[in-house]
GROMACS .gro file of C-alpha atoms in nm:
model
  229
    1MET     CA    1  -0.612   9.429  -6.199
    2SER     CA    2  -0.403   9.743  -6.190
    3ASP     CA    3  -0.057   9.750  -6.345
    4HIS     CA    4   0.038  10.060  -6.148
    5LYS     CA    5   0.333  10.037  -5.913
    6ILE     CA    6   0.315  10.142  -5.549
    7LEU     CA    7   0.542  10.435  -5.636
    8ASP     CA    8   0.275  10.560  -5.877
    9LEU     CA    9   0.046  10.627  -5.581
   10PRO     CA   10   0.047  10.963  -5.403
   11LYS     CA   11   0.287  10.950  -5.109
   12CYS     CA   12   0.006  10.977  -4.858
   13GLU     CA   13  -0.153  10.661  -5.003
   14ARG     CA   14   0.157  10.441  -4.997
   15PRO     CA   15   0.145  10.182  -4.715
   16PHE     CA   16   0.492  10.257  -4.577
   17GLU     CA   17   0.438  10.631  -4.567
   18LYS     CA   18   0.091  10.587  -4.415
   19LEU     CA   19   0.235  10.369  -4.141
   20MET     CA   20   0.510  10.617  -4.065
   21LEU     CA   21   0.269  10.910  -4.052
   22HIS     CA   22  -0.035  10.757  -3.882
   23GLY     CA   23   0.064  10.419  -3.734
   24ALA     CA   24  -0.009  10.061  -3.839
   25GLU     CA   25  -0.363  10.070  -3.698
   26HIS     CA   26  -0.464  10.308  -3.980
   27LEU     CA   27  -0.370  10.062  -4.256
   28SER     CA   28  -0.612   9.823  -4.420
   29ASN     CA   29  -0.549   9.448  -4.411
   30ALA     CA   30  -0.431   9.460  -4.772
   31GLU     CA   31  -0.191   9.746  -4.697
   32LEU     CA   32  -0.044   9.560  -4.399
   33LEU     CA   33   0.002   9.248  -4.610
   34SER     CA   34   0.169   9.452  -4.882
   35LEU     CA   35   0.432   9.573  -4.635
   36VAL     CA   36   0.512   9.216  -4.540
   37LEU     CA   37   0.521   9.079  -4.896
   38ARG     CA   38   0.692   9.391  -5.037
   39GLN     CA   39   0.699   9.345  -5.414
   40GLY     CA   40   0.438   9.269  -5.676
   41ILE     CA   41   0.480   9.137  -6.028
   42LYS     CA   42   0.483   9.310  -6.365
   43SER     CA   43   0.106   9.301  -6.413
   44GLN     CA   44   0.000   9.361  -6.051
   45ASN     CA   45   0.129   9.570  -5.765
   46ILE     CA   46   0.156   9.413  -5.423
   47ILE     CA   47  -0.159   9.578  -5.289
   48ASP     CA   48  -0.361   9.417  -5.571
   49ILE     CA   49  -0.206   9.080  -5.490
   50SER     CA   50  -0.287   9.132  -5.120
   51TYR     CA   51  -0.652   9.202  -5.202
   52ARG     CA   52  -0.663   8.883  -5.412
   53LEU     CA   53  -0.523   8.685  -5.119
   54LEU     CA   54  -0.783   8.828  -4.883
   55TYR     CA   55  -1.063   8.746  -5.126
   56LYS     CA   56  -0.940   8.395  -5.206
   57PHE     CA   57  -0.883   8.289  -4.842
   58GLU     CA   58  -1.170   8.492  -4.692
   59GLY     CA   59  -0.961   8.717  -4.472
   60LEU     CA   60  -0.638   8.721  -4.277
   61SER     CA   61  -0.716   8.411  -4.072
   62GLY     CA   62  -0.763   8.205  -4.387
   63ILE     CA   63  -0.440   8.337  -4.538
   64PHE     CA   64  -0.228   8.264  -4.234
   65ASN     CA   65  -0.367   7.912  -4.195
   66SER     CA   66  -0.304   7.814  -4.557
   67SER     CA   67  -0.038   7.575  -4.678
   68MET     CA   68   0.258   7.646  -4.905
   69GLU     CA   69   0.081   7.463  -5.187
   70GLU     CA   70  -0.239   7.667  -5.149
   71LEU     CA   71  -0.059   8.000  -5.129
   72THR     CA   72   0.164   7.945  -5.430
   73LYS     CA   73  -0.140   7.888  -5.652
   74ILE     CA   74  -0.203   8.263  -5.631
   75ALA     CA   75  -0.037   8.463  -5.909
   76GLY     CA   76   0.241   8.672  -5.759
   77ILE     CA   77   0.292   8.446  -5.456
   78GLY     CA   78   0.602   8.235  -5.497
   79LYS     CA   79   0.767   8.012  -5.241
   80ILE     CA   80   0.948   8.300  -5.071
   81LYS     CA   81   0.631   8.504  -5.013
   82ALA     CA   82   0.443   8.191  -4.905
   83ALA     CA   83   0.723   8.112  -4.659
   84GLN     CA   84   0.696   8.466  -4.518
   85ILE     CA   85   0.323   8.419  -4.457
   86ILE     CA   86   0.374   8.078  -4.294
   87ALA     CA   87   0.654   8.218  -4.075
   88ILE     CA   88   0.435   8.506  -3.958
   89ASN     CA   89   0.158   8.260  -3.868
   90GLU     CA   90   0.403   8.061  -3.655
   91ILE     CA   91   0.533   8.378  -3.488
   92MET     CA   92   0.176   8.480  -3.401
   93LYS     CA   93   0.107   8.138  -3.250
   94ARG     CA   94   0.420   8.157  -3.037
   95CYS     CA   95   0.338   8.509  -2.923
   96ASN     CA   96  -0.009   8.395  -2.817
   97SER     CA   97   0.107   8.078  -2.645
   98PHE     CA   98   0.166   8.052  -2.273
   99LYS     CA   99   0.505   8.148  -2.135
  100PRO     CA  100   0.618   8.024  -1.793
  101GLU     CA  101   0.761   8.364  -1.706
  102GLU     CA  102   0.410   8.512  -1.724
  103LYS     CA  103   0.347   8.336  -1.391
  104ILE     CA  104  -0.019   8.249  -1.440
  105PRO     CA  105  -0.115   7.967  -1.202
  106LEU     CA  106  -0.304   7.694  -1.386
  107VAL     CA  107  -0.564   7.639  -1.119
  108ASN     CA  108  -0.864   7.574  -1.344
  109PRO     CA  109  -0.948   7.452  -1.697
  110GLN     CA  110  -1.033   7.806  -1.812
  111ASN     CA  111  -0.673   7.917  -1.746
  112VAL     CA  112  -0.537   7.622  -1.940
  113MET     CA  113  -0.778   7.687  -2.227
  114GLN     CA  114  -0.676   8.052  -2.239
  115CYS     CA  115  -0.309   7.962  -2.254
  116LEU     CA  116  -0.325   7.685  -2.515
  117LYS     CA  117  -0.631   7.764  -2.729
  118ASN     CA  118  -0.435   7.939  -3.004
  119ASP     CA  119  -0.177   7.660  -3.018
  120LEU     CA  120  -0.416   7.367  -3.037
  121GLU     CA  121  -0.758   7.451  -3.174
  122SER     CA  122  -0.643   7.493  -3.536
  123LYS     CA  123  -0.422   7.181  -3.552
  124THR     CA  124  -0.508   6.931  -3.824
  125GLN     CA  125  -0.385   6.629  -3.629
  126GLU     CA  126  -0.399   6.530  -3.266
  127GLU     CA  127  -0.119   6.647  -3.039
  128ILE     CA  128  -0.093   6.558  -2.673
  129PHE     CA  129   0.100   6.761  -2.417
  130ILE     CA  130   0.179   6.737  -2.051
  131LEU     CA  131   0.199   7.052  -1.846
  132VAL     CA  132   0.450   7.008  -1.566
  133LEU     CA  133   0.356   7.227  -1.268
  134ASN     CA  134   0.529   7.324  -0.946
  135VAL     CA  135   0.370   7.311  -0.601
  136LYS     CA  136   0.195   7.647  -0.658
  137LYS     CA  137   0.050   7.530  -0.992
  138TYR     CA  138   0.279   7.750  -1.203
  139LEU     CA  139   0.387   7.598  -1.532
  140LYS     CA  140   0.744   7.472  -1.530
  141LYS     CA  141   0.741   7.313  -1.874
  142MET     CA  142   0.503   7.218  -2.154
  143ILE     CA  143   0.611   6.899  -2.334
  144LEU     CA  144   0.476   6.746  -2.656
  145ILE     CA  145   0.468   6.372  -2.598
  146SER     CA  146   0.259   6.240  -2.887
  147LYS     CA  147   0.158   6.357  -3.233
  148GLY     CA  148  -0.102   6.200  -3.459
  149ASP     CA  149  -0.383   5.961  -3.371
  150TYR     CA  150  -0.325   5.777  -3.047
  151ASN     CA  151  -0.501   5.533  -2.815
  152SER     CA  152  -0.467   5.407  -2.460
  153ALA     CA  153  -0.206   5.149  -2.565
  154ILE     CA  154   0.021   5.403  -2.738
  155LEU     CA  155   0.046   5.665  -2.462
  156ASN     CA  156   0.312   5.536  -2.227
  157PRO     CA  157   0.266   5.637  -1.860
  158LYS     CA  158   0.636   5.576  -1.799
  159LEU     CA  159   0.722   5.848  -2.053
  160VAL     CA  160   0.469   6.090  -1.901
  161PHE     CA  161   0.601   6.061  -1.547
  162GLU     CA  162   0.963   6.047  -1.657
  163HIS     CA  163   0.919   6.401  -1.788
  164ALA     CA  164   0.757   6.504  -1.461
  165PHE     CA  165   1.048   6.375  -1.253
  166ARG     CA  166   1.310   6.513  -1.489
  167ASN     CA  167   1.159   6.862  -1.462
  168GLY     CA  168   1.093   6.855  -1.088
  169GLY     CA  169   0.716   6.855  -1.128
  170ASP     CA  170   0.481   6.841  -0.833
  171SER     CA  171   0.173   6.781  -1.051
  172LEU     CA  172   0.067   6.736  -1.414
  173ILE     CA  173  -0.212   6.832  -1.650
  174LEU     CA  174  -0.269   6.629  -1.965
  175VAL     CA  175  -0.391   6.833  -2.264
  176HIS     CA  176  -0.470   6.738  -2.621
  177ASN     CA  177  -0.675   6.860  -2.914
  178HIS     CA  178  -0.953   6.718  -3.128
  179PRO     CA  179  -0.907   6.835  -3.491
  180SER     CA  180  -1.277   6.766  -3.553
  181GLY     CA  181  -1.349   7.066  -3.330
  182ASP     CA  182  -1.566   6.867  -3.087
  183PRO     CA  183  -1.383   6.832  -2.753
  184THR     CA  184  -1.605   6.551  -2.623
  185PRO     CA  185  -1.374   6.274  -2.491
  186SER     CA  186  -1.356   5.939  -2.663
  187GLU     CA  187  -1.352   5.606  -2.481
  188ASP     CA  188  -0.973   5.599  -2.527
  189ASP     CA  189  -0.943   5.946  -2.372
  190VAL     CA  190  -1.116   5.822  -2.058
  191LEU     CA  191  -0.911   5.498  -2.046
  192ILE     CA  192  -0.585   5.691  -2.082
  193THR     CA  193  -0.685   5.924  -1.802
  194LYS     CA  194  -0.778   5.643  -1.563
  195LYS     CA  195  -0.450   5.464  -1.630
  196LEU     CA  196  -0.249   5.781  -1.560
  197ILE     CA  197  -0.445   5.854  -1.243
  198GLU     CA  198  -0.354   5.513  -1.104
  199CYS     CA  199   0.012   5.568  -1.189
  200SER     CA  200   0.007   5.916  -1.035
  201LYS     CA  201  -0.112   5.776  -0.702
  202ILE     CA  202   0.175   5.528  -0.690
  203LEU     CA  203   0.440   5.777  -0.804
  204GLU     CA  204   0.305   6.066  -0.594
  205VAL     CA  205   0.295   6.314  -0.881
  206LYS     CA  206  -0.068   6.418  -0.898
  207LEU     CA  207  -0.254   6.424  -1.229
  208LEU     CA  208  -0.483   6.724  -1.188
  209ASP     CA  209  -0.686   6.704  -1.508
  210HIS     CA  210  -0.712   6.590  -1.867
  211ILE     CA  211  -0.835   6.875  -2.088
  212ILE     CA  212  -0.942   6.837  -2.450
  213ILE     CA  213  -0.945   7.145  -2.673
  214GLY     CA  214  -1.131   7.199  -3.001
  215LYS     CA  215  -1.278   7.486  -3.197
  216MET     CA  216  -1.609   7.428  -3.018
  217GLY     CA  217  -1.448   7.483  -2.677
  218TYR     CA  218  -1.291   7.256  -2.419
  219PHE     CA  219  -1.379   6.952  -2.210
  220SER     CA  220  -1.227   6.896  -1.867
  221LEU     CA  221  -1.255   6.539  -1.739
  222SER     CA  222  -1.197   6.667  -1.387
  223GLU     CA  223  -1.460   6.939  -1.412
  224LYS     CA  224  -1.716   6.694  -1.554
  225LYS     CA  225  -1.617   6.432  -1.292
  226LEU     CA  226  -1.564   6.158  -1.551
  227CYS     CA  227  -1.265   6.030  -1.353
  228GLU     CA  228  -1.167   6.034  -0.984
  229PHE     CA  229  -0.866   6.268  -0.982
   0.00000   0.00000   0.00000
């Protein structure tokens, strides 16, 4: 590895100067990373360290989905730099997640998948959300109601519909992820859905769908007609 500092490079080859002159789109992945991480160590400049990160984690996606422990095993990446990488990953997720003010009506599973795919498909444990919608199917609020493995006995319908009433919801969509990547519903997924459908009829807050998201795609219980919504 090179022991040259960034300042040893010609000005036109330094990441900051290149960005200022030509724009961020003209920088390599390693150069962009170097601007975020800023400083190298005595034996390696930050561009060298950035290339090592890209090689070790097989690209940007691998880097930004790595843990603190994994990142800090790389020479030149301490806890502060690892925290910067983890924070950027979280910022990217939030930027890509659905925002109510975008006013996209959630009228079909494809819309829901588009809005939540980046949030859910890479999770390492199950998370279940309810999407509280108004009468025109616009999202009023997205609420995390369970985290970790769950079954039909754990998910409490009272809690689900309490959130709906509290937020003035006209209808709900249940969404959760399968960390395995396969969105095919389990027996518990179907049981949960049927229980909530029965409650929705009594409480007059319609459950529109239960959508499962994984890296292999999504599964809509309504679309596949597994339950009578």
